[in-house]
Coordinates of C-alpha atoms in Angstrom, one line a residue:
M272 CA 0.1 -0.1 -0.1
K273 CA 1.0 3.5 -0.5
L274 CA 1.0 5.9 2.6
Y275 CA 0.8 9.7 2.4
R276 CA 1.8 12.3 4.9
F277 CA 1.7 15.9 4.9
L278 CA 4.5 17.4 7.1
S279 CA 4.4 21.0 8.3
E280 CA 6.3 23.2 10.7
V281 CA 7.3 26.8 11.3
D282 CA 10.0 27.9 8.8
T283 CA 13.0 27.2 10.7
S284 CA 15.5 24.3 10.6
A285 CA 12.9 22.3 12.6
F286 CA 11.1 21.8 9.4
C287 CA 14.1 20.8 7.3
H288 CA 15.0 18.3 10.3
K289 CA 11.3 16.8 10.0
V290 CA 11.5 16.2 6.2
T291 CA 15.1 14.8 6.5
E292 CA 13.9 12.4 9.1
A293 CA 11.2 11.1 7.0
L294 CA 13.5 10.8 4.0
N295 CA 15.9 8.8 6.2
K296 CA 12.8 6.5 7.1
G297 CA 12.2 5.8 3.5
W298 CA 9.6 8.4 2.7
E299 CA 9.9 10.1 -0.7
L300 CA 9.1 13.6 -1.6
H301 CA 5.7 14.0 -3.3
G302 CA 5.4 17.3 -5.3
S303 CA 6.7 20.8 -4.4
P304 CA 7.0 22.2 -0.7
T305 CA 4.7 25.0 0.0
Q306 CA 5.0 28.0 2.3
T307 CA 2.2 30.2 3.8
W308 CA 1.8 33.0 6.3
D309 CA 0.1 32.0 9.5
H310 CA -1.6 35.2 10.4
A311 CA -2.7 34.0 13.8
A312 CA 0.5 33.0 15.0
G313 CA 2.6 35.7 12.8
V314 CA 5.1 33.1 11.3
M315 CA 5.8 31.5 8.0
R316 CA 4.9 27.8 7.8
C317 CA 6.2 25.2 5.5
G318 CA 4.7 22.0 4.3
Q319 CA 5.8 19.1 2.2
A320 CA 3.9 15.9 1.2
V321 CA 5.7 12.5 1.3
T322 CA 4.7 9.1 0.5
K323 CA 5.9 5.6 1.0
E324 CA 5.2 2.0 -0.2
V325 CA 4.7 -0.6 2.6
T326 CA 3.2 -4.1 3.0
G327 CA -0.1 -4.5 4.6
T328 CA -3.6 -3.1 4.1
Y329 CA -4.6 0.7 4.9
T330 CA -7.1 1.3 7.6
A331 CA -8.0 4.4 9.2
D332 CA -6.2 3.4 12.3
T333 CA -2.9 3.2 10.5
K334 CA 0.0 5.1 12.3
L335 CA 1.6 6.8 9.5
G336 CA 4.3 8.1 11.7
A337 CA 5.1 4.6 12.8
H338 CA 6.4 3.8 9.3

């Protein structure tokens, strides 16, 4: 099955570390990264979709971060 996650974080090195960790766990980038201004928090946020092929059957209880 193919899993999908959308990683997001404030635009700091924390975002890069989050994406790097996912890549090192076998996730692959899916599409382009995105940025948006969070008016409520007053910060820029980044996002990146990632996907991963794994064995098994998807259910709504699948823990995406555990893969």
